[in-house]
Amino acid sequence: MDWMTTIGQLINTTLVFSTALIFAAIGGIFSERSGVTNIGIEGLMTFGAFAAGVASFYAEDAGMGAASPYIGILAALVMGIIASLIHAVASITFKADQVISGVVINFLAAGSTLYMVKLLFDGAGETTLLKEGLEKWPVPFLSKIPIIGEGIFNNYPTTYLAIILVLVAFYVLYKTSFGLRLRAVGEHPSAADTVGVKVLRMRYIGVILSGALAALGGATITLTTTNTFSHNTISGQGFIAIAAMIFGKWNPLGAFGAAVFFGFSQAIGNYFQLFAWSKDIPQEFIYMLPYVLTVIVLVAAVGKSSAPAALGESYDPGKR
């Protein structure tokens, strides 16, 4: 294997691992830019991964073939929206503590999905291995370019979608009236309400978008990396996505860069194992690398990241 091929494959693997983090981090941005803390990203990803695995399996069983993973994606989006509504109703309508509500989502996802998997798959701890996962789409001509062709232009459709989403999210947040209203309710909800912005409605939209995108991130892992769902499919990816959001300063472009950094830390662990000297390093140390880097990045970001001013604060229209 020549060095250009190795670098191309490393870039490709980095983007594969980054894709789910990008979706989840962008989802978190929409929620927190609206003023609603969402540490339930891990649970929302778990719900999405579960829905994608189960729906894809039954779609395969029904003979839908290559369309099965796309049905799984649709199921994940629906599941993510439903799960995020629990967080929205609790924290926006009933003004529950947003952190506690997010923790409830995480615990609910971990327990209920494992229970449902055991119920649907005869007591097994994971779904049946999928035969029809997502396939990579090489871009004509561009995929033949040395290094970047293999690295960027020979990827899963979800990876292309994630990159497009970053640009769309940036445009929506900073170049449209919708984005201005969303950011306004996360910074100064009383002022936004005064000029006619529906604060609670905008916050609902932000949380629902976070649920759909985080679930899509979870579905991406099931349909591209593991081809099955189990209790450890997500394994902290939601918390890494939150770290990417914070390190990226609640900006889609910054979150994308952070997600790629974390994706690279996961990808490089796979390539360490190709070298003879890596046999002297316990695999547990290699697997923990992304999580160690997450902690380091969060510590480095303390005091440097500026969260939305009204983040985590419930809004009561009667007290403005």
PDB file of C-alpha atoms in Angstrom:
ATOM      1  CA  MET A   1       0.000   0.000   0.000  1.00  0.00           C
ATOM      2  CA  ASP A   2       1.614   3.308  -1.090  1.00  0.00           C
ATOM      3  CA  TRP A   3       1.562   6.411   1.068  1.00  0.00           C
ATOM      4  CA  MET A   4      -0.941   8.296  -1.117  1.00  0.00           C
ATOM      5  CA  THR A   5      -3.463   5.478  -0.815  1.00  0.00           C
ATOM      6  CA  THR A   6      -2.918   5.312   2.943  1.00  0.00           C
ATOM      7  CA  ILE A   7      -3.467   9.047   3.375  1.00  0.00           C
ATOM      8  CA  GLY A   8      -6.557   8.919   1.159  1.00  0.00           C
ATOM      9  CA  GLN A   9      -8.020   6.085   3.197  1.00  0.00           C
ATOM     10  CA  LEU A  10      -7.200   7.886   6.451  1.00  0.00           C
ATOM     11  CA  ILE A  11      -9.062  10.988   5.237  1.00  0.00           C
ATOM     12  CA  ASN A  12     -11.961   8.800   4.141  1.00  0.00           C
ATOM     13  CA  THR A  13     -12.147   7.018   7.497  1.00  0.00           C
ATOM     14  CA  THR A  14     -11.925  10.354   9.313  1.00  0.00           C
ATOM     15  CA  LEU A  15     -14.950  11.667   7.415  1.00  0.00           C
ATOM     16  CA  VAL A  16     -16.876   8.448   8.041  1.00  0.00           C
ATOM     17  CA  PHE A  17     -16.328   8.785  11.801  1.00  0.00           C
ATOM     18  CA  SER A  18     -16.976  12.544  11.681  1.00  0.00           C
ATOM     19  CA  THR A  19     -20.330  12.327   9.896  1.00  0.00           C
ATOM     20  CA  ALA A  20     -22.455  11.331  12.892  1.00  0.00           C
ATOM     21  CA  LEU A  21     -20.699  13.948  15.050  1.00  0.00           C
ATOM     22  CA  ILE A  22     -21.412  16.660  12.473  1.00  0.00           C
ATOM     23  CA  PHE A  23     -25.134  15.876  12.349  1.00  0.00           C
ATOM     24  CA  ALA A  24     -25.426  15.753  16.138  1.00  0.00           C
ATOM     25  CA  ALA A  25     -23.327  18.875  16.743  1.00  0.00           C
ATOM     26  CA  ILE A  26     -25.338  20.920  14.223  1.00  0.00           C
ATOM     27  CA  GLY A  27     -28.515  19.641  15.868  1.00  0.00           C
ATOM     28  CA  GLY A  28     -27.197  20.743  19.241  1.00  0.00           C
ATOM     29  CA  ILE A  29     -26.420  24.190  17.830  1.00  0.00           C
ATOM     30  CA  PHE A  30     -30.021  24.726  16.696  1.00  0.00           C
ATOM     31  CA  SER A  31     -31.310  23.808  20.160  1.00  0.00           C
ATOM     32  CA  GLU A  32     -28.818  25.797  22.174  1.00  0.00           C
ATOM     33  CA  ARG A  33     -28.868  28.819  19.883  1.00  0.00           C
ATOM     34  CA  SER A  34     -32.582  28.993  20.713  1.00  0.00           C
ATOM     35  CA  GLY A  35     -31.730  29.012  24.425  1.00  0.00           C
ATOM     36  CA  VAL A  36     -32.486  25.376  25.299  1.00  0.00           C
ATOM     37  CA  THR A  37     -29.639  23.325  26.739  1.00  0.00           C
ATOM     38  CA  ASN A  38     -29.636  19.864  25.214  1.00  0.00           C
ATOM     39  CA  ILE A  39     -27.313  17.348  26.814  1.00  0.00           C
ATOM     40  CA  GLY A  40     -29.735  14.655  25.654  1.00  0.00           C
ATOM     41  CA  ILE A  41     -27.909  14.443  22.301  1.00  0.00           C
ATOM     42  CA  GLU A  42     -26.490  11.054  23.322  1.00  0.00           C
ATOM     43  CA  GLY A  43     -29.988   9.699  23.938  1.00  0.00           C
ATOM     44  CA  LEU A  44     -31.377  11.206  20.733  1.00  0.00           C
ATOM     45  CA  MET A  45     -28.569   9.564  18.764  1.00  0.00           C
ATOM     46  CA  THR A  46     -29.356   6.279  20.507  1.00  0.00           C
ATOM     47  CA  PHE A  47     -33.023   6.536  19.561  1.00  0.00           C
ATOM     48  CA  GLY A  48     -32.043   7.266  15.952  1.00  0.00           C
ATOM     49  CA  ALA A  49     -29.583   4.379  15.771  1.00  0.00           C
ATOM     50  CA  PHE A  50     -32.213   2.037  17.215  1.00  0.00           C
ATOM     51  CA  ALA A  51     -34.988   3.175  14.847  1.00  0.00           C
ATOM     52  CA  ALA A  52     -32.697   2.903  11.830  1.00  0.00           C
ATOM     53  CA  GLY A  53     -31.560  -0.599  12.746  1.00  0.00           C
ATOM     54  CA  VAL A  54     -35.045  -1.944  13.449  1.00  0.00           C
ATOM     55  CA  ALA A  55     -36.801  -0.257  10.518  1.00  0.00           C
ATOM     56  CA  SER A  56     -34.071  -1.286   8.083  1.00  0.00           C
ATOM     57  CA  PHE A  57     -34.240  -4.891   9.273  1.00  0.00           C
ATOM     58  CA  TYR A  58     -38.002  -5.118   8.808  1.00  0.00           C
ATOM     59  CA  ALA A  59     -37.772  -3.347   5.454  1.00  0.00           C
ATOM     60  CA  GLU A  60     -35.207  -5.935   4.338  1.00  0.00           C
ATOM     61  CA  ASP A  61     -37.485  -8.671   5.623  1.00  0.00           C
ATOM     62  CA  ALA A  62     -40.301  -7.230   3.524  1.00  0.00           C
ATOM     63  CA  GLY A  63     -38.136  -7.435   0.402  1.00  0.00           C
ATOM     64  CA  MET A  64     -37.409  -3.720  -0.059  1.00  0.00           C
ATOM     65  CA  GLY A  65     -33.742  -4.355  -0.817  1.00  0.00           C
ATOM     66  CA  ALA A  66     -31.536  -1.307  -1.386  1.00  0.00           C
ATOM     67  CA  ALA A  67     -34.326   1.031  -0.248  1.00  0.00           C
ATOM     68  CA  SER A  68     -34.169  -0.434   3.277  1.00  0.00           C
ATOM     69  CA  PRO A  69     -31.498   1.871   4.752  1.00  0.00           C
ATOM     70  CA  TYR A  70     -33.371   4.935   3.510  1.00  0.00           C
ATOM     71  CA  ILE A  71     -36.505   3.705   5.244  1.00  0.00           C
ATOM     72  CA  GLY A  72     -34.305   3.335   8.324  1.00  0.00           C
ATOM     73  CA  ILE A  73     -33.186   6.958   7.980  1.00  0.00           C
ATOM     74  CA  LEU A  74     -36.803   8.123   7.710  1.00  0.00           C
ATOM     75  CA  ALA A  75     -37.710   6.106  10.814  1.00  0.00           C
ATOM     76  CA  ALA A  76     -34.772   7.637  12.686  1.00  0.00           C
ATOM     77  CA  LEU A  77     -35.897  11.163  11.812  1.00  0.00           C
ATOM     78  CA  VAL A  78     -39.417  10.461  13.065  1.00  0.00           C
ATOM     79  CA  MET A  79     -38.084   8.844  16.236  1.00  0.00           C
ATOM     80  CA  GLY A  80     -35.747  11.757  16.873  1.00  0.00           C
ATOM     81  CA  ILE A  81     -38.557  14.284  16.502  1.00  0.00           C
ATOM     82  CA  ILE A  82     -40.814  12.360  18.888  1.00  0.00           C
ATOM     83  CA  ALA A  83     -38.055  11.966  21.489  1.00  0.00           C
ATOM     84  CA  SER A  84     -37.053  15.617  21.245  1.00  0.00           C
ATOM     85  CA  LEU A  85     -40.650  16.654  21.874  1.00  0.00           C
ATOM     86  CA  ILE A  86     -40.370  15.057  25.316  1.00  0.00           C
ATOM     87  CA  HIS A  87     -37.451  17.361  26.077  1.00  0.00           C
ATOM     88  CA  ALA A  88     -39.219  20.358  24.511  1.00  0.00           C
ATOM     89  CA  VAL A  89     -42.470  19.891  26.421  1.00  0.00           C
ATOM     90  CA  ALA A  90     -40.661  19.353  29.726  1.00  0.00           C
ATOM     91  CA  SER A  91     -38.175  22.203  29.439  1.00  0.00           C
ATOM     92  CA  ILE A  92     -40.115  24.802  27.413  1.00  0.00           C
ATOM     93  CA  THR A  93     -43.777  24.299  28.288  1.00  0.00           C
ATOM     94  CA  PHE A  94     -43.390  23.052  31.867  1.00  0.00           C
ATOM     95  CA  LYS A  95     -40.104  24.901  32.493  1.00  0.00           C
ATOM     96  CA  ALA A  96     -38.351  21.871  33.972  1.00  0.00           C
ATOM     97  CA  ASP A  97     -34.621  22.035  34.543  1.00  0.00           C
ATOM     98  CA  GLN A  98     -33.156  21.603  31.065  1.00  0.00           C
ATOM     99  CA  VAL A  99     -30.126  19.650  32.212  1.00  0.00           C
ATOM    100  CA  ILE A 100     -32.239  17.179  34.163  1.00  0.00           C
ATOM    101  CA  SER A 101     -34.595  16.802  31.191  1.00  0.00           C
ATOM    102  CA  GLY A 102     -31.637  15.996  28.950  1.00  0.00           C
ATOM    103  CA  VAL A 103     -30.338  13.426  31.432  1.00  0.00           C
ATOM    104  CA  VAL A 104     -33.796  11.807  31.457  1.00  0.00           C
ATOM    105  CA  ILE A 105     -33.671  11.527  27.648  1.00  0.00           C
ATOM    106  CA  ASN A 106     -30.283   9.795  27.889  1.00  0.00           C
ATOM    107  CA  PHE A 107     -31.449   7.278  30.486  1.00  0.00           C
ATOM    108  CA  LEU A 108     -34.767   6.716  28.715  1.00  0.00           C
ATOM    109  CA  ALA A 109     -33.003   5.990  25.435  1.00  0.00           C
ATOM    110  CA  ALA A 110     -30.473   3.612  26.992  1.00  0.00           C
ATOM    111  CA  GLY A 111     -33.096   1.593  28.847  1.00  0.00           C
ATOM    112  CA  SER A 112     -36.011   1.576  26.412  1.00  0.00           C
ATOM    113  CA  THR A 113     -34.024   0.756  23.261  1.00  0.00           C
ATOM    114  CA  LEU A 114     -32.253  -2.184  24.911  1.00  0.00           C
ATOM    115  CA  TYR A 115     -35.587  -3.466  26.205  1.00  0.00           C
ATOM    116  CA  MET A 116     -37.196  -3.156  22.759  1.00  0.00           C
ATOM    117  CA  VAL A 117     -34.285  -4.889  21.042  1.00  0.00           C
ATOM    118  CA  LYS A 118     -34.546  -7.841  23.416  1.00  0.00           C
ATOM    119  CA  LEU A 119     -38.305  -7.905  22.924  1.00  0.00           C
ATOM    120  CA  LEU A 120     -38.162  -7.794  19.117  1.00  0.00           C
ATOM    121  CA  PHE A 121     -35.145 -10.056  18.585  1.00  0.00           C
ATOM    122  CA  ASP A 122     -35.841 -12.972  20.911  1.00  0.00           C
ATOM    123  CA  GLY A 123     -33.772 -11.774  23.844  1.00  0.00           C
ATOM    124  CA  ALA A 124     -30.704 -10.855  21.783  1.00  0.00           C
ATOM    125  CA  GLY A 125     -28.677  -7.850  22.873  1.00  0.00           C
ATOM    126  CA  GLU A 126     -28.531  -6.404  19.374  1.00  0.00           C
ATOM    127  CA  THR A 127     -30.490  -6.290  16.142  1.00  0.00           C
ATOM    128  CA  THR A 128     -29.839  -8.816  13.403  1.00  0.00           C
ATOM    129  CA  LEU A 129     -26.923  -7.804  11.177  1.00  0.00           C
ATOM    130  CA  LEU A 130     -28.225  -5.760   8.247  1.00  0.00           C
ATOM    131  CA  LYS A 131     -27.584  -7.001   4.729  1.00  0.00           C
ATOM    132  CA  GLU A 132     -28.396  -3.688   3.044  1.00  0.00           C
ATOM    133  CA  GLY A 133     -26.410  -0.889   4.653  1.00  0.00           C
ATOM    134  CA  LEU A 134     -25.619   2.362   2.899  1.00  0.00           C
ATOM    135  CA  GLU A 135     -23.176   2.061   0.016  1.00  0.00           C
ATOM    136  CA  LYS A 136     -20.456   4.548  -0.857  1.00  0.00           C
ATOM    137  CA  TRP A 137     -21.112   6.839  -3.830  1.00  0.00           C
ATOM    138  CA  PRO A 138     -17.946   7.609  -5.823  1.00  0.00           C
ATOM    139  CA  VAL A 139     -18.272  10.995  -7.538  1.00  0.00           C
ATOM    140  CA  PRO A 140     -17.505  10.593 -11.263  1.00  0.00           C
ATOM    141  CA  PHE A 141     -14.057  11.922 -12.260  1.00  0.00           C
ATOM    142  CA  LEU A 142     -13.449  13.549  -8.856  1.00  0.00           C
ATOM    143  CA  SER A 143     -13.053  10.183  -7.116  1.00  0.00           C
ATOM    144  CA  LYS A 144     -10.051   9.472  -9.374  1.00  0.00           C
ATOM    145  CA  ILE A 145      -8.035  12.440  -8.076  1.00  0.00           C
ATOM    146  CA  PRO A 146      -5.034  11.221  -6.038  1.00  0.00           C
ATOM    147  CA  ILE A 147      -5.522  11.338  -2.256  1.00  0.00           C
ATOM    148  CA  ILE A 148      -8.576  13.630  -2.096  1.00  0.00           C
ATOM    149  CA  GLY A 149     -10.466  11.487  -4.608  1.00  0.00           C
ATOM    150  CA  GLU A 150     -10.350   8.457  -2.327  1.00  0.00           C
ATOM    151  CA  GLY A 151     -10.507  10.600   0.790  1.00  0.00           C
ATOM    152  CA  ILE A 152     -13.415  12.947   0.030  1.00  0.00           C
ATOM    153  CA  PHE A 153     -15.188  11.965  -3.156  1.00  0.00           C
ATOM    154  CA  ASN A 154     -15.678   8.256  -2.493  1.00  0.00           C
ATOM    155  CA  ASN A 155     -17.947   8.439   0.502  1.00  0.00           C
ATOM    156  CA  TYR A 156     -21.338   7.570   1.918  1.00  0.00           C
ATOM    157  CA  PRO A 157     -24.296   9.756   0.877  1.00  0.00           C
ATOM    158  CA  THR A 158     -24.728  10.749   4.523  1.00  0.00           C
ATOM    159  CA  THR A 159     -21.201  12.197   4.547  1.00  0.00           C
ATOM    160  CA  TYR A 160     -21.943  14.393   1.538  1.00  0.00           C
ATOM    161  CA  LEU A 161     -25.215  15.406   3.202  1.00  0.00           C
ATOM    162  CA  ALA A 162     -23.411  16.309   6.436  1.00  0.00           C
ATOM    163  CA  ILE A 163     -20.968  18.587   4.609  1.00  0.00           C
ATOM    164  CA  ILE A 164     -23.828  20.279   2.766  1.00  0.00           C
ATOM    165  CA  LEU A 165     -25.717  20.625   6.049  1.00  0.00           C
ATOM    166  CA  VAL A 166     -22.840  22.591   7.590  1.00  0.00           C
ATOM    167  CA  LEU A 167     -23.047  25.200   4.828  1.00  0.00           C
ATOM    168  CA  VAL A 168     -26.850  25.300   4.891  1.00  0.00           C
ATOM    169  CA  ALA A 169     -26.935  25.619   8.693  1.00  0.00           C
ATOM    170  CA  PHE A 170     -24.412  28.472   8.606  1.00  0.00           C
ATOM    171  CA  TYR A 171     -26.441  30.291   5.950  1.00  0.00           C
ATOM    172  CA  VAL A 172     -29.737  29.740   7.774  1.00  0.00           C
ATOM    173  CA  LEU A 173     -28.383  30.893  11.141  1.00  0.00           C
ATOM    174  CA  TYR A 174     -26.530  33.979   9.940  1.00  0.00           C
ATOM    175  CA  LYS A 175     -28.111  35.016   6.655  1.00  0.00           C
ATOM    176  CA  THR A 176     -31.865  34.508   7.096  1.00  0.00           C
ATOM    177  CA  SER A 177     -34.589  36.109   9.201  1.00  0.00           C
ATOM    178  CA  PHE A 178     -35.359  32.681  10.688  1.00  0.00           C
ATOM    179  CA  GLY A 179     -31.774  32.363  11.919  1.00  0.00           C
ATOM    180  CA  LEU A 180     -31.869  35.888  13.326  1.00  0.00           C
ATOM    181  CA  ARG A 181     -35.044  35.113  15.270  1.00  0.00           C
ATOM    182  CA  LEU A 182     -33.647  31.804  16.528  1.00  0.00           C
ATOM    183  CA  ARG A 183     -30.470  33.452  17.800  1.00  0.00           C
ATOM    184  CA  ALA A 184     -32.451  36.332  19.270  1.00  0.00           C
ATOM    185  CA  VAL A 185     -34.567  34.062  21.489  1.00  0.00           C
ATOM    186  CA  GLY A 186     -31.365  32.449  22.737  1.00  0.00           C
ATOM    187  CA  GLU A 187     -29.720  35.763  23.539  1.00  0.00           C
ATOM    188  CA  HIS A 188     -32.500  38.157  24.581  1.00  0.00           C
ATOM    189  CA  PRO A 189     -35.881  36.400  24.599  1.00  0.00           C
ATOM    190  CA  SER A 190     -37.716  39.329  26.212  1.00  0.00           C
ATOM    191  CA  ALA A 191     -36.486  41.749  23.567  1.00  0.00           C
ATOM    192  CA  ALA A 192     -37.344  39.270  20.818  1.00  0.00           C
ATOM    193  CA  ASP A 193     -40.838  38.837  22.262  1.00  0.00           C
ATOM    194  CA  THR A 194     -41.293  42.608  22.349  1.00  0.00           C
ATOM    195  CA  VAL A 195     -40.807  42.850  18.570  1.00  0.00           C
ATOM    196  CA  GLY A 196     -43.224  40.004  17.884  1.00  0.00           C
ATOM    197  CA  VAL A 197     -40.995  36.918  17.772  1.00  0.00           C
ATOM    198  CA  LYS A 198     -42.770  33.835  19.143  1.00  0.00           C
ATOM    199  CA  VAL A 199     -40.137  32.767  21.660  1.00  0.00           C
ATOM    200  CA  LEU A 200     -41.640  29.443  22.710  1.00  0.00           C
ATOM    201  CA  ARG A 201     -42.401  28.458  19.116  1.00  0.00           C
ATOM    202  CA  MET A 202     -38.839  29.206  18.004  1.00  0.00           C
ATOM    203  CA  ARG A 203     -37.465  27.190  20.902  1.00  0.00           C
ATOM    204  CA  TYR A 204     -39.683  24.262  19.988  1.00  0.00           C
ATOM    205  CA  ILE A 205     -38.377  24.412  16.429  1.00  0.00           C
ATOM    206  CA  GLY A 206     -34.782  24.505  17.656  1.00  0.00           C
ATOM    207  CA  VAL A 207     -35.240  21.461  19.892  1.00  0.00           C
ATOM    208  CA  ILE A 208     -37.114  19.486  17.221  1.00  0.00           C
ATOM    209  CA  LEU A 209     -34.364  20.201  14.682  1.00  0.00           C
ATOM    210  CA  SER A 210     -31.800  19.000  17.217  1.00  0.00           C
ATOM    211  CA  GLY A 211     -33.736  15.771  17.706  1.00  0.00           C
ATOM    212  CA  ALA A 212     -34.045  15.060  13.991  1.00  0.00           C
ATOM    213  CA  LEU A 213     -30.382  15.782  13.247  1.00  0.00           C
ATOM    214  CA  ALA A 214     -29.005  13.939  16.280  1.00  0.00           C
ATOM    215  CA  ALA A 215     -31.140  10.908  15.389  1.00  0.00           C
ATOM    216  CA  LEU A 216     -29.820  11.106  11.828  1.00  0.00           C
ATOM    217  CA  GLY A 217     -26.324  11.023  13.287  1.00  0.00           C
ATOM    218  CA  GLY A 218     -27.180   7.877  15.236  1.00  0.00           C
ATOM    219  CA  ALA A 219     -28.734   6.295  12.152  1.00  0.00           C
ATOM    220  CA  THR A 220     -25.542   7.022  10.224  1.00  0.00           C
ATOM    221  CA  ILE A 221     -23.509   4.911  12.648  1.00  0.00           C
ATOM    222  CA  THR A 222     -25.917   1.982  12.386  1.00  0.00           C
ATOM    223  CA  LEU A 223     -26.147   2.089   8.603  1.00  0.00           C
ATOM    224  CA  THR A 224     -22.501   2.701   7.705  1.00  0.00           C
ATOM    225  CA  THR A 225     -20.182   1.604  10.515  1.00  0.00           C
ATOM    226  CA  THR A 226     -21.785  -1.218  12.500  1.00  0.00           C
ATOM    227  CA  ASN A 227     -24.732  -2.492  10.379  1.00  0.00           C
ATOM    228  CA  THR A 228     -26.450  -3.390  13.634  1.00  0.00           C
ATOM    229  CA  PHE A 229     -27.723  -1.690  16.783  1.00  0.00           C
ATOM    230  CA  SER A 230     -26.749  -2.624  20.329  1.00  0.00           C
ATOM    231  CA  HIS A 231     -26.531  -0.862  23.677  1.00  0.00           C
ATOM    232  CA  ASN A 232     -22.992   0.331  22.895  1.00  0.00           C
ATOM    233  CA  THR A 233     -23.531   1.525  19.327  1.00  0.00           C
ATOM    234  CA  ILE A 234     -23.315   5.201  20.283  1.00  0.00           C
ATOM    235  CA  SER A 235     -20.840   4.810  23.175  1.00  0.00           C
ATOM    236  CA  GLY A 236     -20.473   8.468  24.108  1.00  0.00           C
ATOM    237  CA  GLN A 237     -20.586   9.889  20.572  1.00  0.00           C
ATOM    238  CA  GLY A 238     -23.347  12.255  21.668  1.00  0.00           C
ATOM    239  CA  PHE A 239     -21.134  13.764  24.360  1.00  0.00           C
ATOM    240  CA  ILE A 240     -18.282  14.118  21.872  1.00  0.00           C
ATOM    241  CA  ALA A 241     -20.713  15.950  19.559  1.00  0.00           C
ATOM    242  CA  ILE A 242     -21.582  18.319  22.415  1.00  0.00           C
ATOM    243  CA  ALA A 243     -17.859  18.928  22.921  1.00  0.00           C
ATOM    244  CA  ALA A 244     -17.529  19.676  19.194  1.00  0.00           C
ATOM    245  CA  MET A 245     -20.410  22.158  19.451  1.00  0.00           C
ATOM    246  CA  ILE A 246     -18.833  23.945  22.420  1.00  0.00           C
ATOM    247  CA  PHE A 247     -15.311  23.931  20.991  1.00  0.00           C
ATOM    248  CA  GLY A 248     -16.770  25.227  17.731  1.00  0.00           C
ATOM    249  CA  LYS A 249     -18.368  28.119  19.667  1.00  0.00           C
ATOM    250  CA  TRP A 250     -21.913  27.205  18.634  1.00  0.00           C
ATOM    251  CA  ASN A 251     -21.001  27.960  15.017  1.00  0.00           C
ATOM    252  CA  PRO A 252     -21.636  25.324  12.299  1.00  0.00           C
ATOM    253  CA  LEU A 253     -18.246  25.877  10.676  1.00  0.00           C
ATOM    254  CA  GLY A 254     -16.419  25.661  13.995  1.00  0.00           C
ATOM    255  CA  ALA A 255     -18.398  22.578  15.002  1.00  0.00           C
ATOM    256  CA  PHE A 256     -17.515  20.955  11.671  1.00  0.00           C
ATOM    257  CA  GLY A 257     -13.804  21.518  12.281  1.00  0.00           C
ATOM    258  CA  ALA A 258     -14.048  20.119  15.808  1.00  0.00           C
ATOM    259  CA  ALA A 259     -16.059  17.103  14.626  1.00  0.00           C
ATOM    260  CA  VAL A 260     -13.439  16.326  11.977  1.00  0.00           C
ATOM    261  CA  PHE A 261     -10.737  16.611  14.638  1.00  0.00           C
ATOM    262  CA  PHE A 262     -12.545  14.093  16.850  1.00  0.00           C
ATOM    263  CA  GLY A 263     -13.252  11.886  13.826  1.00  0.00           C
ATOM    264  CA  PHE A 264      -9.541  11.912  13.013  1.00  0.00           C
ATOM    265  CA  SER A 265      -8.714  10.852  16.575  1.00  0.00           C
ATOM    266  CA  GLN A 266     -10.957   7.801  16.085  1.00  0.00           C
ATOM    267  CA  ALA A 267      -9.625   7.027  12.625  1.00  0.00           C
ATOM    268  CA  ILE A 268      -5.971   7.256  13.633  1.00  0.00           C
ATOM    269  CA  GLY A 269      -6.630   4.641  16.313  1.00  0.00           C
ATOM    270  CA  ASN A 270      -7.500   2.161  13.571  1.00  0.00           C
ATOM    271  CA  TYR A 271      -4.280   2.912  11.701  1.00  0.00           C
ATOM    272  CA  PHE A 272      -2.105   2.622  14.810  1.00  0.00           C
ATOM    273  CA  GLN A 273      -2.913  -1.063  14.779  1.00  0.00           C
ATOM    274  CA  LEU A 274      -1.266  -1.482  11.362  1.00  0.00           C
ATOM    275  CA  PHE A 275       2.176  -0.817  12.815  1.00  0.00           C
ATOM    276  CA  ALA A 276       4.180  -3.485  14.607  1.00  0.00           C
ATOM    277  CA  TRP A 277       5.121  -1.176  17.496  1.00  0.00           C
ATOM    278  CA  SER A 278       1.429  -0.650  18.323  1.00  0.00           C
ATOM    279  CA  LYS A 279       1.204  -4.248  19.571  1.00  0.00           C
ATOM    280  CA  ASP A 280       2.984  -3.114  22.735  1.00  0.00           C
ATOM    281  CA  ILE A 281       0.192  -0.605  23.448  1.00  0.00           C
ATOM    282  CA  PRO A 282      -2.969  -1.989  25.092  1.00  0.00           C
ATOM    283  CA  GLN A 283      -5.944  -1.612  22.735  1.00  0.00           C
ATOM    284  CA  GLU A 284      -7.904   0.036  25.534  1.00  0.00           C
ATOM    285  CA  PHE A 285      -5.532   3.017  25.379  1.00  0.00           C
ATOM    286  CA  ILE A 286      -6.098   3.371  21.635  1.00  0.00           C
ATOM    287  CA  TYR A 287      -9.878   3.151  22.002  1.00  0.00           C
ATOM    288  CA  MET A 288      -9.917   5.757  24.767  1.00  0.00           C
ATOM    289  CA  LEU A 289      -7.993   8.310  22.672  1.00  0.00           C
ATOM    290  CA  PRO A 290     -11.087  10.179  21.335  1.00  0.00           C
ATOM    291  CA  TYR A 291     -12.541  10.503  24.833  1.00  0.00           C
ATOM    292  CA  VAL A 292      -9.269  11.732  26.336  1.00  0.00           C
ATOM    293  CA  LEU A 293      -9.011  14.335  23.578  1.00  0.00           C
ATOM    294  CA  THR A 294     -12.617  15.362  24.277  1.00  0.00           C
ATOM    295  CA  VAL A 295     -11.783  16.094  27.912  1.00  0.00           C
ATOM    296  CA  ILE A 296      -8.617  17.971  26.940  1.00  0.00           C
ATOM    297  CA  VAL A 297     -10.477  20.062  24.375  1.00  0.00           C
ATOM    298  CA  LEU A 298     -13.272  20.900  26.816  1.00  0.00           C
ATOM    299  CA  VAL A 299     -10.750  21.971  29.464  1.00  0.00           C
ATOM    300  CA  ALA A 300      -8.946  24.114  26.877  1.00  0.00           C
ATOM    301  CA  ALA A 301     -12.255  25.671  25.797  1.00  0.00           C
ATOM    302  CA  VAL A 302     -13.261  26.746  29.318  1.00  0.00           C
ATOM    303  CA  GLY A 303     -13.417  30.528  29.436  1.00  0.00           C
ATOM    304  CA  LYS A 304     -12.878  30.879  25.683  1.00  0.00           C
ATOM    305  CA  SER A 305     -16.294  29.839  24.399  1.00  0.00           C
ATOM    306  CA  SER A 306     -19.208  32.217  24.762  1.00  0.00           C
ATOM    307  CA  ALA A 307     -22.543  30.419  25.017  1.00  0.00           C
ATOM    308  CA  PRO A 308     -25.836  32.106  24.062  1.00  0.00           C
ATOM    309  CA  ALA A 309     -26.706  34.548  26.860  1.00  0.00           C
ATOM    310  CA  ALA A 310     -30.084  33.007  27.703  1.00  0.00           C
ATOM    311  CA  LEU A 311     -28.975  29.389  27.357  1.00  0.00           C
ATOM    312  CA  GLY A 312     -30.651  27.201  29.957  1.00  0.00           C
ATOM    313  CA  GLU A 313     -33.082  29.888  31.110  1.00  0.00           C
ATOM    314  CA  SER A 314     -36.810  29.168  30.942  1.00  0.00           C
ATOM    315  CA  TYR A 315     -38.896  31.972  29.466  1.00  0.00           C
ATOM    316  CA  ASP A 316     -42.190  33.130  30.916  1.00  0.00           C
ATOM    317  CA  PRO A 317     -44.034  35.547  28.575  1.00  0.00           C
ATOM    318  CA  GLY A 318     -45.983  36.920  31.539  1.00  0.00           C
ATOM    319  CA  LYS A 319     -42.816  38.175  33.247  1.00  0.00           C
ATOM    320  CA  ARG A 320     -41.161  40.063  30.437  1.00  0.00           C
TER     321      ARG A 320
END
